[in-house]
PDB file of C-alpha atoms in Angstrom:
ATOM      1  CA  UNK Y   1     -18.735  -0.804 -16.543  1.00 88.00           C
ATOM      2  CA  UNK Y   2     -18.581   1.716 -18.985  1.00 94.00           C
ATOM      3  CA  UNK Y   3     -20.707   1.183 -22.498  1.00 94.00           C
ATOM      4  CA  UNK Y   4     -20.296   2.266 -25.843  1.00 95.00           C
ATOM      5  CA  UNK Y   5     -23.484   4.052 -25.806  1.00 96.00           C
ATOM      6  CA  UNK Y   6     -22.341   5.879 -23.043  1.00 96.00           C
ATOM      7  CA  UNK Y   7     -19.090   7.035 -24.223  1.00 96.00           C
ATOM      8  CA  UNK Y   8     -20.616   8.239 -27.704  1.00 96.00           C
ATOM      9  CA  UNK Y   9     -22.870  10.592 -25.883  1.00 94.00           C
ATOM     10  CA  UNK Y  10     -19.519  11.865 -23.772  1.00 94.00           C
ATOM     11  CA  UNK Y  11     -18.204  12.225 -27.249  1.00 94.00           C
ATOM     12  CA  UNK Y  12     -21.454  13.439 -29.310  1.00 94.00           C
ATOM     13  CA  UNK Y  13     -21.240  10.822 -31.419  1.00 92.00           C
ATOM     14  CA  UNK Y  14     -24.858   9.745 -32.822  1.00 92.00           C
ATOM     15  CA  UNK Y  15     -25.663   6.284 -31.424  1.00 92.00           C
ATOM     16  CA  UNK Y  16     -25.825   4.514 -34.635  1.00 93.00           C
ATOM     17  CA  UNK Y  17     -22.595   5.920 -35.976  1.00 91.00           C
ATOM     18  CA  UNK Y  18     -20.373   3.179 -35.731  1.00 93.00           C
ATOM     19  CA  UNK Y  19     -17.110   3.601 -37.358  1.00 94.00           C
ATOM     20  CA  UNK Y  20     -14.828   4.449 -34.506  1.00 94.00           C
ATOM     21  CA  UNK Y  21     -16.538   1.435 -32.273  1.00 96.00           C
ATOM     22  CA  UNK Y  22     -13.670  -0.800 -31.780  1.00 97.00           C
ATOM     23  CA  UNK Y  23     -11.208   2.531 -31.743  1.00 97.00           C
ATOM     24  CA  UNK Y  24     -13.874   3.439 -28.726  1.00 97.00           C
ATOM     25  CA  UNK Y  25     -13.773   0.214 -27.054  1.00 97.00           C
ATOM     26  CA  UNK Y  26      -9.850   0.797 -26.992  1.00 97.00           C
ATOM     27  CA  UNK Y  27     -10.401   3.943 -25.033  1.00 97.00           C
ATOM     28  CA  UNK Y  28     -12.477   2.528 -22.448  1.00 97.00           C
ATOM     29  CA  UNK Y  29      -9.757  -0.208 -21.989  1.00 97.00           C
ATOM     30  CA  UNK Y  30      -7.381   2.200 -21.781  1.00 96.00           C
ATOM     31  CA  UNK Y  31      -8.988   4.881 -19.302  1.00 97.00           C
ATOM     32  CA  UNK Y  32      -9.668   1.764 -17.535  1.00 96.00           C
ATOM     33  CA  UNK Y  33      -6.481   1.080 -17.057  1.00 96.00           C
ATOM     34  CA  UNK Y  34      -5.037   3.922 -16.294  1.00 96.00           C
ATOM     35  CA  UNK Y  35      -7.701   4.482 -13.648  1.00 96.00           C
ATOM     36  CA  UNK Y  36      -6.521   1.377 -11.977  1.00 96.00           C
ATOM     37  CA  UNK Y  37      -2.723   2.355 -12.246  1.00 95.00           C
ATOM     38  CA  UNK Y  38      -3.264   5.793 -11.042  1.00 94.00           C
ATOM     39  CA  UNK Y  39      -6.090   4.251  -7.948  1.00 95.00           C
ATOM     40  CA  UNK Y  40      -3.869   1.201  -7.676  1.00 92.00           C
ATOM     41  CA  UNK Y  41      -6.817  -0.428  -7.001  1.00 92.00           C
ATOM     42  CA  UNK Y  42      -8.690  -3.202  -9.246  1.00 94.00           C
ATOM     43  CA  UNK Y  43     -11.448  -1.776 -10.914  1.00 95.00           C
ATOM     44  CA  UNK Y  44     -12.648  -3.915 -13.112  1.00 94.00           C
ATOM     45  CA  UNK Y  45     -13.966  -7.476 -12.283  1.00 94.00           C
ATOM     46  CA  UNK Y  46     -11.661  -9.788 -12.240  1.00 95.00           C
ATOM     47  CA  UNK Y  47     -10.092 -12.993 -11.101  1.00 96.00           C
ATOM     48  CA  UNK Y  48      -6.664 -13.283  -9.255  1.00 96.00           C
ATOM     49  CA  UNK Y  49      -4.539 -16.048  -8.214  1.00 97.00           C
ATOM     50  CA  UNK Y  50      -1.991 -15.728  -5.260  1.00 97.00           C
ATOM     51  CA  UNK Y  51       0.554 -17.566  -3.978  1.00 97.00           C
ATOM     52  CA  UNK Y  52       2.423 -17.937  -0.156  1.00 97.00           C
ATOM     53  CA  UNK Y  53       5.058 -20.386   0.454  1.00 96.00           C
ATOM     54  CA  UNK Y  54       3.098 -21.413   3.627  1.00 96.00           C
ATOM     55  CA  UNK Y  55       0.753 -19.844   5.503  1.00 96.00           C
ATOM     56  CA  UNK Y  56       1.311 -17.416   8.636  1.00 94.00           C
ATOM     57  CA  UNK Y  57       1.780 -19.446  12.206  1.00 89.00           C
ATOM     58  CA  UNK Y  58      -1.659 -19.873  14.422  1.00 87.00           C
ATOM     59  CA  UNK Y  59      -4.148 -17.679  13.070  1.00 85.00           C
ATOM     60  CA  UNK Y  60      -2.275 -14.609  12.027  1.00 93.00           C
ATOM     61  CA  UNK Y  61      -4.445 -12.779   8.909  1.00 96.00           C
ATOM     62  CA  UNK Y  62      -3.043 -13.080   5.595  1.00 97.00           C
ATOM     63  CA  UNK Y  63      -2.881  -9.430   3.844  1.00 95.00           C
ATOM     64  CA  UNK Y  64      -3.993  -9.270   0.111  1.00 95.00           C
ATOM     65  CA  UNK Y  65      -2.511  -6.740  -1.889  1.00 91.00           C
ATOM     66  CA  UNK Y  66      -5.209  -6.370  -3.935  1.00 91.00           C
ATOM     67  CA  UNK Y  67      -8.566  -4.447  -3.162  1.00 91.00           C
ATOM     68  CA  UNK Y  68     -11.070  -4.571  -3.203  1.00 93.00           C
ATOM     69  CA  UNK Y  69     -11.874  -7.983  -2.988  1.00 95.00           C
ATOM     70  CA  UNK Y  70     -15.340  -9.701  -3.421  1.00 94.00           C
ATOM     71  CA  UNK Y  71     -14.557 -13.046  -2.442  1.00 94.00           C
ATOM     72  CA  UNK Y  72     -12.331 -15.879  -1.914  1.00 96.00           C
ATOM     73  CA  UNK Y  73     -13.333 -18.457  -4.485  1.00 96.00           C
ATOM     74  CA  UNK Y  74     -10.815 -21.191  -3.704  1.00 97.00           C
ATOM     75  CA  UNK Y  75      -8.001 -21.647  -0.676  1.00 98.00           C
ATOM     76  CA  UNK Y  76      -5.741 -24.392  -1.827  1.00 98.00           C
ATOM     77  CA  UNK Y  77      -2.254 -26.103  -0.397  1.00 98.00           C
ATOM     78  CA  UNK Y  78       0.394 -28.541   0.180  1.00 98.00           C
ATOM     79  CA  UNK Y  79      -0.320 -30.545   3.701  1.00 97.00           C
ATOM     80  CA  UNK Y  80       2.987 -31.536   5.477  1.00 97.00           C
ATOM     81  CA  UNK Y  81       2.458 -35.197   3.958  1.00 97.00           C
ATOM     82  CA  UNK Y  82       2.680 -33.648   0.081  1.00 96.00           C
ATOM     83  CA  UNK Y  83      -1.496 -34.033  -0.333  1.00 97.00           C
ATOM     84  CA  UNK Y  84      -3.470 -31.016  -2.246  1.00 97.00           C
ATOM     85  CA  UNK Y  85      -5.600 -30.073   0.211  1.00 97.00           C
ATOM     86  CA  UNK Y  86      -8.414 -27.638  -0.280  1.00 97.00           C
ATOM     87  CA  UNK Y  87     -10.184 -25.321   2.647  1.00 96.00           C
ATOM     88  CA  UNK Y  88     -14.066 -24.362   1.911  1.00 93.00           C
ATOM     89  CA  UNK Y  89     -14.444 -20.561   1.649  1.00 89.00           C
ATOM     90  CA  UNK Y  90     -17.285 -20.545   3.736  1.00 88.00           C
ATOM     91  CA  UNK Y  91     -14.939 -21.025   6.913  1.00 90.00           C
ATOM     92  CA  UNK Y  92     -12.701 -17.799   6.262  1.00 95.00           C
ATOM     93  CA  UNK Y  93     -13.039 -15.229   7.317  1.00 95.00           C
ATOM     94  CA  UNK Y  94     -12.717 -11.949   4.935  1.00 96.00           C
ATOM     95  CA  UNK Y  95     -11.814  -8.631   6.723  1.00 96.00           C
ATOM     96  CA  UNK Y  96     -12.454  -5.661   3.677  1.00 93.00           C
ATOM     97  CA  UNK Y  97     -12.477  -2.551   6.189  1.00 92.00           C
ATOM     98  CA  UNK Y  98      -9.033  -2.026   5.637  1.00 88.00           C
ATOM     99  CA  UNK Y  99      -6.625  -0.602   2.562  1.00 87.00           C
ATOM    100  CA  UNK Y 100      -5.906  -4.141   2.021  1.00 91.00           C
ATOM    101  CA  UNK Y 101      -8.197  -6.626   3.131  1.00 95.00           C
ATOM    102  CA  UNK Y 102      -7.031  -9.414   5.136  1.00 96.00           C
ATOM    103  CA  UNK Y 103      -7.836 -13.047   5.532  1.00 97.00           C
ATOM    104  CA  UNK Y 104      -8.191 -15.299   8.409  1.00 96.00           C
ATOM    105  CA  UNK Y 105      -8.958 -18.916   9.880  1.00 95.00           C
ATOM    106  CA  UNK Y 106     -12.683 -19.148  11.358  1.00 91.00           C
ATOM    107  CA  UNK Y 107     -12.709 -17.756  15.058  1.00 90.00           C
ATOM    108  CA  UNK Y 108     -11.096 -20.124  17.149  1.00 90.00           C
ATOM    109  CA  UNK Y 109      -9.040 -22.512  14.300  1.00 92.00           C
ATOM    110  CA  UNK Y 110      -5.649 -21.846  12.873  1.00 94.00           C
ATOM    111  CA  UNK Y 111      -3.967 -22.395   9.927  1.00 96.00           C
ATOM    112  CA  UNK Y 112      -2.842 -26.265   8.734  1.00 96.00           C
ATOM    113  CA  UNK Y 113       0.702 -26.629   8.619  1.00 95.00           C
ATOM    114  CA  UNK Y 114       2.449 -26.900   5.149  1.00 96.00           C
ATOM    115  CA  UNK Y 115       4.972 -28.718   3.430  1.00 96.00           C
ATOM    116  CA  UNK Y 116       7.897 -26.576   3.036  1.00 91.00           C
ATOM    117  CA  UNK Y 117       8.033 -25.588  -0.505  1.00 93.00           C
ATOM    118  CA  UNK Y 118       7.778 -22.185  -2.346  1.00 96.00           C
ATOM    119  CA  UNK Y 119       4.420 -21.844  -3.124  1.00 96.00           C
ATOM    120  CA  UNK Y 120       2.724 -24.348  -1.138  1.00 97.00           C
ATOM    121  CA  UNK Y 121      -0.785 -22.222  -0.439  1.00 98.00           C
ATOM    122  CA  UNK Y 122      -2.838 -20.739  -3.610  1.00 98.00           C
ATOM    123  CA  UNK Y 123      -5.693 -18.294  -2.791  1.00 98.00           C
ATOM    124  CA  UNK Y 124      -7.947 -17.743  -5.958  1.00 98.00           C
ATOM    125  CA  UNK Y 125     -10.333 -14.599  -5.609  1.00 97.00           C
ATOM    126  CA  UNK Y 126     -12.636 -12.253  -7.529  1.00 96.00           C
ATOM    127  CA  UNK Y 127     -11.407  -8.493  -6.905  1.00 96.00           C
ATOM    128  CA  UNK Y 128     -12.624  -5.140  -8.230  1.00 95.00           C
ATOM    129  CA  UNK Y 129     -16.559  -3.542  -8.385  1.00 92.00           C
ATOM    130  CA  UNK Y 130     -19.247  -5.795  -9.568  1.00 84.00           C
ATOM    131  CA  UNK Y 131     -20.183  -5.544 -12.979  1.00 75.00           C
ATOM    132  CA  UNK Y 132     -22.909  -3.349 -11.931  1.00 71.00           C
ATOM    133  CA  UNK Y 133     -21.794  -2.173  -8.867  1.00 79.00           C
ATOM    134  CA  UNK Y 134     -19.303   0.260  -9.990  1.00 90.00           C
ATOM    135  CA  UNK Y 135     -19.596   3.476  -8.287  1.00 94.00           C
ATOM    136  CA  UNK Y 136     -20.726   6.776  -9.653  1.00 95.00           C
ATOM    137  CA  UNK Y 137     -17.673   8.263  -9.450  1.00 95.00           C
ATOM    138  CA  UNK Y 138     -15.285   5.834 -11.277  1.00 96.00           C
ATOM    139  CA  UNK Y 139     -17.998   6.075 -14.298  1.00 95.00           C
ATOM    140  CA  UNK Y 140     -17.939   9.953 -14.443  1.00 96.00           C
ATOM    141  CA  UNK Y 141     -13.588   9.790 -13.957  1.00 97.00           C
ATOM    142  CA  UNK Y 142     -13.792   7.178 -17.237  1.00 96.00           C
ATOM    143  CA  UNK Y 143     -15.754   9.280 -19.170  1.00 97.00           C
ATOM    144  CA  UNK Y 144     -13.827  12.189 -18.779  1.00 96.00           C
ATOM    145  CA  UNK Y 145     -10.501   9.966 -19.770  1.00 96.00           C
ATOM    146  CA  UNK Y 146     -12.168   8.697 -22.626  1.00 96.00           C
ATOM    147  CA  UNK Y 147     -13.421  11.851 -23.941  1.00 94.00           C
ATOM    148  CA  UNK Y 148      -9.841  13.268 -23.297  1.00 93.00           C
ATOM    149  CA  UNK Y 149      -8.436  10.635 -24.883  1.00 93.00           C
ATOM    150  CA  UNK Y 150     -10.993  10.954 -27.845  1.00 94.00           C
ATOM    151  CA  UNK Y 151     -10.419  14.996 -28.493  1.00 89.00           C
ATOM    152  CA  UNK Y 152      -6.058  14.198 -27.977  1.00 86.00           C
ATOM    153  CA  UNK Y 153      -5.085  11.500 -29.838  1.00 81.00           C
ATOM    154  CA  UNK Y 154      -1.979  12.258 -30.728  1.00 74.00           C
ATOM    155  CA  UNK Y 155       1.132  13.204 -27.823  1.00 66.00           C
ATOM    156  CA  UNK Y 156       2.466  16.027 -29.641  1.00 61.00           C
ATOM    157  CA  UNK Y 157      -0.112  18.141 -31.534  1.00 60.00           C
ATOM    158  CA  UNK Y 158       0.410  21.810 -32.606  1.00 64.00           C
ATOM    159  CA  UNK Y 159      -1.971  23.389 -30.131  1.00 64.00           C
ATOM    160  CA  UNK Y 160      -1.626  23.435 -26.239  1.00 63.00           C
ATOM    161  CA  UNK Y 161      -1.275  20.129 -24.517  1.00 62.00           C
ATOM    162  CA  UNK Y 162      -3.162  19.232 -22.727  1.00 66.00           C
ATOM    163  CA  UNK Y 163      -2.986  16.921 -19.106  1.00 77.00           C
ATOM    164  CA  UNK Y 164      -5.805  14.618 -17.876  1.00 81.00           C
ATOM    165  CA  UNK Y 165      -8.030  16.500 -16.441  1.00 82.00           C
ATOM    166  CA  UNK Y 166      -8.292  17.383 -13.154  1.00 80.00           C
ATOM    167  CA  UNK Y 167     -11.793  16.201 -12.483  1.00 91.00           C
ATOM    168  CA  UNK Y 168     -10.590  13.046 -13.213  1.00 95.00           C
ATOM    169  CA  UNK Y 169      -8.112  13.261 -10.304  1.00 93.00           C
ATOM    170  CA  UNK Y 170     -10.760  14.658  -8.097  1.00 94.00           C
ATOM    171  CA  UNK Y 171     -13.286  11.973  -8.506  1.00 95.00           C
ATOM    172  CA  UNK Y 172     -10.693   8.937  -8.181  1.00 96.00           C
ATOM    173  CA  UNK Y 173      -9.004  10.216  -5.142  1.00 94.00           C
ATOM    174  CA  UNK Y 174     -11.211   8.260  -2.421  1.00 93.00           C
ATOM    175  CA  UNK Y 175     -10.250   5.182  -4.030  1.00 92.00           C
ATOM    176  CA  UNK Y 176      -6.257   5.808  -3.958  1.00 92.00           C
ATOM    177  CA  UNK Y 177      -4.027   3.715  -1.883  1.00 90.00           C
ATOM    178  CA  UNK Y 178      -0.873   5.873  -1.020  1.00 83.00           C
ATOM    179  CA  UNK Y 179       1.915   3.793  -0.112  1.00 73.00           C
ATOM    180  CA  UNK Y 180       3.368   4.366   3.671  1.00 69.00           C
ATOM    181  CA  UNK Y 181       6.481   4.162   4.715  1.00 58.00           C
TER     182      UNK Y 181
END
């Protein structure tokens, strides 16, 4: 992720200046998040909870809409007789190749039936980069949005106005999911 120190030397701010911290700590949260709108892709670490009222028949994969994902923590449902059942991460199997990555039984087992009820199957995982493992590229693309946010604070000035820029573009685009269809 992104530091402070980091962002004051995109801004040539001296290191102990420390006035406009918390107004720079807003910026990274910001060009953070429009990175991930713009991507639509989790950057940032993070923990998400989804829910399936049931799971597919046999052993049919399960896509996630969210990528990418680091792992399953938890794989919880609803048995047929109304018990909270849990299955142990360590027999899924996690497919991240694709856009979206998909989730399956072990090789060989299927999926427990459910009791019919919205909801009945929560799947609890940690998505985005590692807190250290973000790559090169995202870094340099929130650096250049937080220095563009830092020089144009305002959305009407009296000057030229000014877009993103289109490094920023550039360096994001191999982690962009274009919707099909």
């Amino acid at each position: 992720m992104v530091t402070l120190e980091q962002v004051k030397f995109q801004v040539r701010l001296e290191q102990d200046e420390n006035e406009e911290d918390t107004f720079l700590d807003g910026l990274i949260r910001a060009a953070y998040k429009w990175a991930e709108r713009h991507t639509q892709s989790r950057i940032l670490p993070a923990e998400v909870t989804v829910t399936l009222d049931g799971f597919p028949s046999g052993s049919t994969q399960i896509e996630l809409h969210h990528t990418p994902v680091r792992s399953i923590t938890s794989l919880e449902y609803i048995d047929t007789d109304g018990a909270e059942q849990s299955i142990d991460e360590e027999t899924l199997r996690l497919d991240t190749r694709g856009v979206f990555p998909l989730l399956a039984p072990q090789w060989g087992t299927q999926w427990p039936d459910t009791i019919a009820e919205p909801e009945s199957v929560t799947i609890t995982m940690e998505v985005g980069f590692a807190e250290d493992g973000e790559p090169d590229d995202i870094t340099l693309a929130i650096l250049l949005l937080v220095g563009h946010f830092y020089n144009n604070r305002e959305g009407v000035t009296n000057t030229t106005a000014t877009v993103v820029p289109l490094g920023v573009y550039d360096l994001l685009s191999d982690y962009v999911i274009t919707p099909a269809g």
